[in-house]
PDB file of C-alpha atoms in Angstrom:
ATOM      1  CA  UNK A   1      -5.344  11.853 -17.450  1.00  0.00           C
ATOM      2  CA  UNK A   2      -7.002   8.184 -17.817  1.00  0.00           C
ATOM      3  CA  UNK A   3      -7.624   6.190 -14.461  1.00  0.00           C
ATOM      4  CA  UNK A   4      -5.300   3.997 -14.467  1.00  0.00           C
ATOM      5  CA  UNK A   5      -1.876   6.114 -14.870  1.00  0.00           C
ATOM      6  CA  UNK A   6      -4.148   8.430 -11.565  1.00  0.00           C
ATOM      7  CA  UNK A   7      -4.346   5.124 -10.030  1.00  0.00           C
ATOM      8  CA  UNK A   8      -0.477   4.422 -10.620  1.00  0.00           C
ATOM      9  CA  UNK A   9       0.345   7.960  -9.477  1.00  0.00           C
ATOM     10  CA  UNK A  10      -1.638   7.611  -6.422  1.00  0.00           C
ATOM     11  CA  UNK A  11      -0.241   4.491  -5.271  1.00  0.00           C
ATOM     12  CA  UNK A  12       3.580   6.035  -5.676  1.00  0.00           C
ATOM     13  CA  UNK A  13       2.517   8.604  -3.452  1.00  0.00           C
ATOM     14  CA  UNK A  14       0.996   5.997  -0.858  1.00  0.00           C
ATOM     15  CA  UNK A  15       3.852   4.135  -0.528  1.00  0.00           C
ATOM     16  CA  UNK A  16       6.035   7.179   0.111  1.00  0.00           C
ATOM     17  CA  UNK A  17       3.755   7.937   2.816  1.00  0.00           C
ATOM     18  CA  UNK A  18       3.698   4.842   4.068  1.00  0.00           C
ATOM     19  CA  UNK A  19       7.248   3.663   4.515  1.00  0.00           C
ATOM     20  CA  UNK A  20       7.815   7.416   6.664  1.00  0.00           C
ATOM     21  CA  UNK A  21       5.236   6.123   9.028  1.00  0.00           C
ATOM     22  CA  UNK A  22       6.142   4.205  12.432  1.00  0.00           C
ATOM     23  CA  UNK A  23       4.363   2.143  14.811  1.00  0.00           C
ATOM     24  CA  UNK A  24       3.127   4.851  16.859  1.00  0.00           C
ATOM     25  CA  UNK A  25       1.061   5.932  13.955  1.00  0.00           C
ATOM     26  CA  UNK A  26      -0.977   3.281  13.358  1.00  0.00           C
ATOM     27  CA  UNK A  27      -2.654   3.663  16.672  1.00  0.00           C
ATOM     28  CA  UNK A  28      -3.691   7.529  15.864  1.00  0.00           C
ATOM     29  CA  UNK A  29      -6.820   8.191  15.331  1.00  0.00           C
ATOM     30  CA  UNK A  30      -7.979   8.836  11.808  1.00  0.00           C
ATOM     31  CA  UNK A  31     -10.315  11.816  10.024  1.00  0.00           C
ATOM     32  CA  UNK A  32     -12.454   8.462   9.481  1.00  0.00           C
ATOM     33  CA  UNK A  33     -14.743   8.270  12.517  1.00  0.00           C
ATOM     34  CA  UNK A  34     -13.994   5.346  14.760  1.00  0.00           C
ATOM     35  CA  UNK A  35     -11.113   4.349  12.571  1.00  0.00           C
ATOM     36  CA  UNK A  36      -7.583   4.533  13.687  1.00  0.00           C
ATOM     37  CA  UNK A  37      -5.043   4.690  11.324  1.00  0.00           C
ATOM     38  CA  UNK A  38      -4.204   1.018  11.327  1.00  0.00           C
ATOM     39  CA  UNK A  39      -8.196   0.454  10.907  1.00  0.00           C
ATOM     40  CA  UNK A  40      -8.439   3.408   7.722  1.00  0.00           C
ATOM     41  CA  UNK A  41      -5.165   1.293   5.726  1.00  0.00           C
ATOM     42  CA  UNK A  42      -6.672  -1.796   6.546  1.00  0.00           C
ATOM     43  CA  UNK A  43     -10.191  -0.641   5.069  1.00  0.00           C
ATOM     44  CA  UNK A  44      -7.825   0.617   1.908  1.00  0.00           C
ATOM     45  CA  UNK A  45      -5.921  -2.417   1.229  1.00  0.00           C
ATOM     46  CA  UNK A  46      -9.305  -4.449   1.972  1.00  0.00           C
ATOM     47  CA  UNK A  47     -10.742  -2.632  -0.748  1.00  0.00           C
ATOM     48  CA  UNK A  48      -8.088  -2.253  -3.283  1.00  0.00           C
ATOM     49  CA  UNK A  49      -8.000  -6.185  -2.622  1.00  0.00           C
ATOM     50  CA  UNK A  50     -12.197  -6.016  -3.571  1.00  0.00           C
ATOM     51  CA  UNK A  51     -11.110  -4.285  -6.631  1.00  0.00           C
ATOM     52  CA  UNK A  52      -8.709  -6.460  -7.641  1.00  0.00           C
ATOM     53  CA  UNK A  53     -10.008  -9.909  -7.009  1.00  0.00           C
ATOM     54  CA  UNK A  54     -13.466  -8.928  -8.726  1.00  0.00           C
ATOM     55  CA  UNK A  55     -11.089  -7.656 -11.791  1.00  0.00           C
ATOM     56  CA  UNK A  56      -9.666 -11.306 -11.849  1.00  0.00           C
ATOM     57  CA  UNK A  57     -13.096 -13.189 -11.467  1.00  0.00           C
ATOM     58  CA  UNK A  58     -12.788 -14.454  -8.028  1.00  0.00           C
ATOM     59  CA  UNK A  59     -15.067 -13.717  -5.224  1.00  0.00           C
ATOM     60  CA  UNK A  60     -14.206 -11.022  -2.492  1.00  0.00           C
ATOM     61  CA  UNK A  61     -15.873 -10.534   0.621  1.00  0.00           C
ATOM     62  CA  UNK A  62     -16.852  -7.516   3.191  1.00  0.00           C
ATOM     63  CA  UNK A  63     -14.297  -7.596   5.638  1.00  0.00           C
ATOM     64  CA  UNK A  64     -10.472  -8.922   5.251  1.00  0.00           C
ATOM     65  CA  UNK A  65      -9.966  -8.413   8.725  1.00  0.00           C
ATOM     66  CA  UNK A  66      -6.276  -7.322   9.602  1.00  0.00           C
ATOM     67  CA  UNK A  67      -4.408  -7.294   6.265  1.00  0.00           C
ATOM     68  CA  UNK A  68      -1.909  -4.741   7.273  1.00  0.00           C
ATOM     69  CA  UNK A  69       0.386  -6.622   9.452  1.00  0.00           C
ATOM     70  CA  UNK A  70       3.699  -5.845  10.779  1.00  0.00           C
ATOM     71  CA  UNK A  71       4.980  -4.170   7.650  1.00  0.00           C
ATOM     72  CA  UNK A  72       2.753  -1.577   5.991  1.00  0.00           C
ATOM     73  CA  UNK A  73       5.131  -0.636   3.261  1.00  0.00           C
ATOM     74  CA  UNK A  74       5.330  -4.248   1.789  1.00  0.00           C
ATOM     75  CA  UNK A  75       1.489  -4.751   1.969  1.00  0.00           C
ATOM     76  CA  UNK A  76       0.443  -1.477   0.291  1.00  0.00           C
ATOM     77  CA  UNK A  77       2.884  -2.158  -1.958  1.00  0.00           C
ATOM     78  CA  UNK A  78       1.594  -6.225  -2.683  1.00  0.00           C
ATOM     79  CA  UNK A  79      -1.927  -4.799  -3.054  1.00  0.00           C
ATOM     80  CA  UNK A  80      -1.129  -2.076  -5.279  1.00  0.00           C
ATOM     81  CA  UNK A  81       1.212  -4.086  -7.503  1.00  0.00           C
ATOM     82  CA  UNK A  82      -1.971  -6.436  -7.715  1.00  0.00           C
ATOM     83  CA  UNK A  83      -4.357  -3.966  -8.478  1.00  0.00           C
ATOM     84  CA  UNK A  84      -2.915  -2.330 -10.906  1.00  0.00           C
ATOM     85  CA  UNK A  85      -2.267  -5.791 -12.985  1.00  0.00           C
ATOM     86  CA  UNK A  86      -5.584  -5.915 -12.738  1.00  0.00           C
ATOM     87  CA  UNK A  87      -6.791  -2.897 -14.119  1.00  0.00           C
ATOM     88  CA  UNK A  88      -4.160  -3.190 -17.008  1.00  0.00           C
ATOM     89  CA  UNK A  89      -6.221  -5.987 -18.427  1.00  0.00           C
ATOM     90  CA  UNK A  90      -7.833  -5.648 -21.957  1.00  0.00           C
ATOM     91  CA  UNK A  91     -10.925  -6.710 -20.131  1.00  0.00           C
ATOM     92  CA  UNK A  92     -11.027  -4.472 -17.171  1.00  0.00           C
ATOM     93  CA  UNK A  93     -13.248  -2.003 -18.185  1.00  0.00           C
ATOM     94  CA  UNK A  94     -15.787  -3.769 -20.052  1.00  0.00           C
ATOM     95  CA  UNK A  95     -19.255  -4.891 -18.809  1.00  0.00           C
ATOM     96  CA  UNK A  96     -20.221  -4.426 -14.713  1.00  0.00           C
ATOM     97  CA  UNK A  97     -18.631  -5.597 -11.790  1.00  0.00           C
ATOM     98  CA  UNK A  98     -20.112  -7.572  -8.779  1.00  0.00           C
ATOM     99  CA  UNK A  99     -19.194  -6.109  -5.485  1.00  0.00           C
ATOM    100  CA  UNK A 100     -20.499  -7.134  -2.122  1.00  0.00           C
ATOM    101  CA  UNK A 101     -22.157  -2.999  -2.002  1.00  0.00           C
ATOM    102  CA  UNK A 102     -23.575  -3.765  -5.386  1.00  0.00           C
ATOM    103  CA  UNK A 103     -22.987  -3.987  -8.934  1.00  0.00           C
ATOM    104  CA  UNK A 104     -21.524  -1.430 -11.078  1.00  0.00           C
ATOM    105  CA  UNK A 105     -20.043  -0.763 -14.567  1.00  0.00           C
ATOM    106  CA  UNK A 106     -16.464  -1.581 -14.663  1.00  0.00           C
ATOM    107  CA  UNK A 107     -15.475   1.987 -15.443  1.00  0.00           C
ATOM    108  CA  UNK A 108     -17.444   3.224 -12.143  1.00  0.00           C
ATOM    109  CA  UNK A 109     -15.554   0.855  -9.834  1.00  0.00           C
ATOM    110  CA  UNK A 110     -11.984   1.877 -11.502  1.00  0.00           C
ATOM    111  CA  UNK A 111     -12.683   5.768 -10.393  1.00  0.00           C
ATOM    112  CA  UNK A 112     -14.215   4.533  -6.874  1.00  0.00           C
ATOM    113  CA  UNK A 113     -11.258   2.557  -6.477  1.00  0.00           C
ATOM    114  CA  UNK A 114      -9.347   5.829  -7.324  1.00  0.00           C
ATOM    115  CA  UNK A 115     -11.376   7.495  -4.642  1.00  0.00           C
ATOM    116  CA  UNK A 116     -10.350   5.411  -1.765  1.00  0.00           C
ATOM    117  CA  UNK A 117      -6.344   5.555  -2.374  1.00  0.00           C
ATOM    118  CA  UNK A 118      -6.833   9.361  -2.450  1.00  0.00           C
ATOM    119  CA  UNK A 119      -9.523   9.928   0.127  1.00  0.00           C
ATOM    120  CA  UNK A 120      -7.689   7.230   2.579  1.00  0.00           C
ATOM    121  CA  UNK A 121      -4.215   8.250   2.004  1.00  0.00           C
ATOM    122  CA  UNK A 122      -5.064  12.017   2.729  1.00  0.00           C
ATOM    123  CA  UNK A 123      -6.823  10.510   6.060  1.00  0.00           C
ATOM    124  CA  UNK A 124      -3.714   8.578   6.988  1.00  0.00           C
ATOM    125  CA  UNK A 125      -1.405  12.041   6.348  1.00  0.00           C
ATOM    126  CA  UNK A 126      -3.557  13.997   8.000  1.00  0.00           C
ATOM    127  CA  UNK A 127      -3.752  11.727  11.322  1.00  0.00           C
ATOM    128  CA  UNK A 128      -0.331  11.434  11.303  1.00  0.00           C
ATOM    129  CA  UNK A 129       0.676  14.629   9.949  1.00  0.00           C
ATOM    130  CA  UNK A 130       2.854  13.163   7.582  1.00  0.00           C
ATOM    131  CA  UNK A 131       3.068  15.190   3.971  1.00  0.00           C
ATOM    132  CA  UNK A 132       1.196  13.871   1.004  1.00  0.00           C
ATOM    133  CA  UNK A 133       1.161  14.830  -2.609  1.00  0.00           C
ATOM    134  CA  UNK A 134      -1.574  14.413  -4.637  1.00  0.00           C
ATOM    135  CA  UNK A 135      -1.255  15.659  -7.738  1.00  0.00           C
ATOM    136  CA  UNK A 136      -3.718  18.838  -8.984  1.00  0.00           C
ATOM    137  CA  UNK A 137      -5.094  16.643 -11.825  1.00  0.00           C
ATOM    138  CA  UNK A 138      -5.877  13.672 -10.132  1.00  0.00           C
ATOM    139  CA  UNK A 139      -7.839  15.176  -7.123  1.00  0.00           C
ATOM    140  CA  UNK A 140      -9.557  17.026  -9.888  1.00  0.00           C
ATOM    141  CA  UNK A 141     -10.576  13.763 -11.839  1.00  0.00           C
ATOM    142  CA  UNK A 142     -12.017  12.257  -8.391  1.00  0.00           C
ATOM    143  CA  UNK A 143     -13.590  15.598  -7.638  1.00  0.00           C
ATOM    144  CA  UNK A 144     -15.273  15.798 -10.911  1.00  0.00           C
ATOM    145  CA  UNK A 145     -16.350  12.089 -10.736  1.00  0.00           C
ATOM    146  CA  UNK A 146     -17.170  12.566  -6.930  1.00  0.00           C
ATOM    147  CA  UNK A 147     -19.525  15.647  -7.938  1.00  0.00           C
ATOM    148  CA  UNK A 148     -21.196  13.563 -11.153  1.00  0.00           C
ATOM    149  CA  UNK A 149     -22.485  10.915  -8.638  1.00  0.00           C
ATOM    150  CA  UNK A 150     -25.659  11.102  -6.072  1.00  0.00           C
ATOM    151  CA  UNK A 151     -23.079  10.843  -3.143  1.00  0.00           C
ATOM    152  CA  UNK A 152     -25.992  11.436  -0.502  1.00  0.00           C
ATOM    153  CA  UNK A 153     -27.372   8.066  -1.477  1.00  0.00           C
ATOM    154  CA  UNK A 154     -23.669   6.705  -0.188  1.00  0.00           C
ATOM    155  CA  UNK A 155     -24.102   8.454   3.197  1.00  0.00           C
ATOM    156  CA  UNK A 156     -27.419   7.686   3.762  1.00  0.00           C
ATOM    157  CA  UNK A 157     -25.724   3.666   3.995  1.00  0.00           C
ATOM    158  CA  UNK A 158     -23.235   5.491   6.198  1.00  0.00           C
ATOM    159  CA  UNK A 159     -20.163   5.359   3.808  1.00  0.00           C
ATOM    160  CA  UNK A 160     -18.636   8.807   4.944  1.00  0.00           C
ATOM    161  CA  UNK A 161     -20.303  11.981   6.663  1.00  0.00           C
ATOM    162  CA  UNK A 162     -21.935  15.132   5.269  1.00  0.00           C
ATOM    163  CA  UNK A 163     -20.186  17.152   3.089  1.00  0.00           C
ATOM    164  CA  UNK A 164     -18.006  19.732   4.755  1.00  0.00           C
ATOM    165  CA  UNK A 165     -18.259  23.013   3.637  1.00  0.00           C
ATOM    166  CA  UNK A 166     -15.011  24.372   1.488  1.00  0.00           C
ATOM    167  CA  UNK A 167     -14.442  27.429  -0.122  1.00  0.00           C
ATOM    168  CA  UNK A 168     -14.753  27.242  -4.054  1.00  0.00           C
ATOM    169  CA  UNK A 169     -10.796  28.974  -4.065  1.00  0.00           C
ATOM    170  CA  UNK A 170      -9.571  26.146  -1.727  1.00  0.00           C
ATOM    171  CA  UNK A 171      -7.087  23.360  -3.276  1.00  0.00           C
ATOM    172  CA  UNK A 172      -8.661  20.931  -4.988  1.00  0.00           C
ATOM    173  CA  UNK A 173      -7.733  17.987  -2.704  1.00  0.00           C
ATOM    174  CA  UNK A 174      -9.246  20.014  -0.002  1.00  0.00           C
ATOM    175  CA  UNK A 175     -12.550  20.012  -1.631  1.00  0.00           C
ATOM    176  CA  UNK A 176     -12.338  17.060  -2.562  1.00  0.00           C
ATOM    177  CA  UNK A 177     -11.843  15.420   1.019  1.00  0.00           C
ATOM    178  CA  UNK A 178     -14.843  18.193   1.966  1.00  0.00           C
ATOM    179  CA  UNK A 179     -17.216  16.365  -0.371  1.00  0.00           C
ATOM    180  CA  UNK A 180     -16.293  13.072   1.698  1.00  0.00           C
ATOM    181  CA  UNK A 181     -16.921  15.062   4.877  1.00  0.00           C
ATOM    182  CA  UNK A 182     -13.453  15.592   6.312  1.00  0.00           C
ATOM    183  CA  UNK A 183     -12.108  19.045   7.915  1.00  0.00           C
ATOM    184  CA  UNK A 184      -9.095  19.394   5.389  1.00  0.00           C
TER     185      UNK A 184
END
């Protein structure tokens, strides 16, 4: 499975999840520590925005601030409509990419921006016990990316905590979200 048709998958999914949430969930607190789940889709959508704007050439900064707004479903779907244009360019996966973390080749930033709208959606379902699918082959494409990469050198800048230990006959999504150091 290429990136982008995991990316498209993954974004289906988030919608679903999503529109079935309420405004009681936003305020529940996330796997993400600190985070609640407004703060967790707001740190999504800021970076699928990062993604996207860097893709078209313009500049994108740290912190969006409160992107979500009063309807969740129509932002997550507005960023992931725009993201996805994005990566569907003939140009999107050539050279690096400038990010405010650093720069990276294009094709490392597409599977990183992968990682988040799995990672975060999973954090959102699981605060709000709400179901999510993702797809066997697409948490295995972020786990096997995820396990290629020195991800110590992301926590040591405090990007997620240490890995949680999962047992090799778990589901992949659960190792995956171990690796990123959530409970699954």
């Amino acid at each position: 499975m290429d990136v982008v048709s995991a990316l498209e998958r993954s974004y289906e999914q988030t919608a679903k999840l999503v529109t079935n949430l309420d405004t009681t969930h936003l305020d529940a607190p996330s796997p993400c520590a600190g985070w609640d789940v407004r703060a967790t889709l707001n740190h999504l959508l800021g970076a699928t925005w990062m993604f996207t704007l860097v893709n078209q050439g313009r500049p994108a900064g740290e912190d969006a601030g409160d992107i979500l707004g009063d309807d969740p479903s129509l932002a997550v779907a507005a960023a992931a409509k725009e993201n996805m244009a994005s990566w569907r360019q003939p140009e999107a996966f050539e050279g690096d990419r400038a990010y405010p973390f650093g720069t990276v080749p294009a094709a490392f930033a597409a599977m990183l921006n992968l990682e988040e709208v799995v990672v975060h959606s999973w954090d959102v379902a699981k605060a709000t016990d709400t179901d999510l699918t993702v797809d066997d082959d697409i948490a295995q494409l972020v786990y096997r990316w995820a396990t290629s990469i020195p991800l110590d050198e992301f926590r040591a800048h405090g990007a997620f905590g240490p890995e949680v230990a999962v047992p090799a006959s778990a589901p992949t999504i659960s190792r995956l979200v171990g690796l990123f150091g959530r409970q699954p």
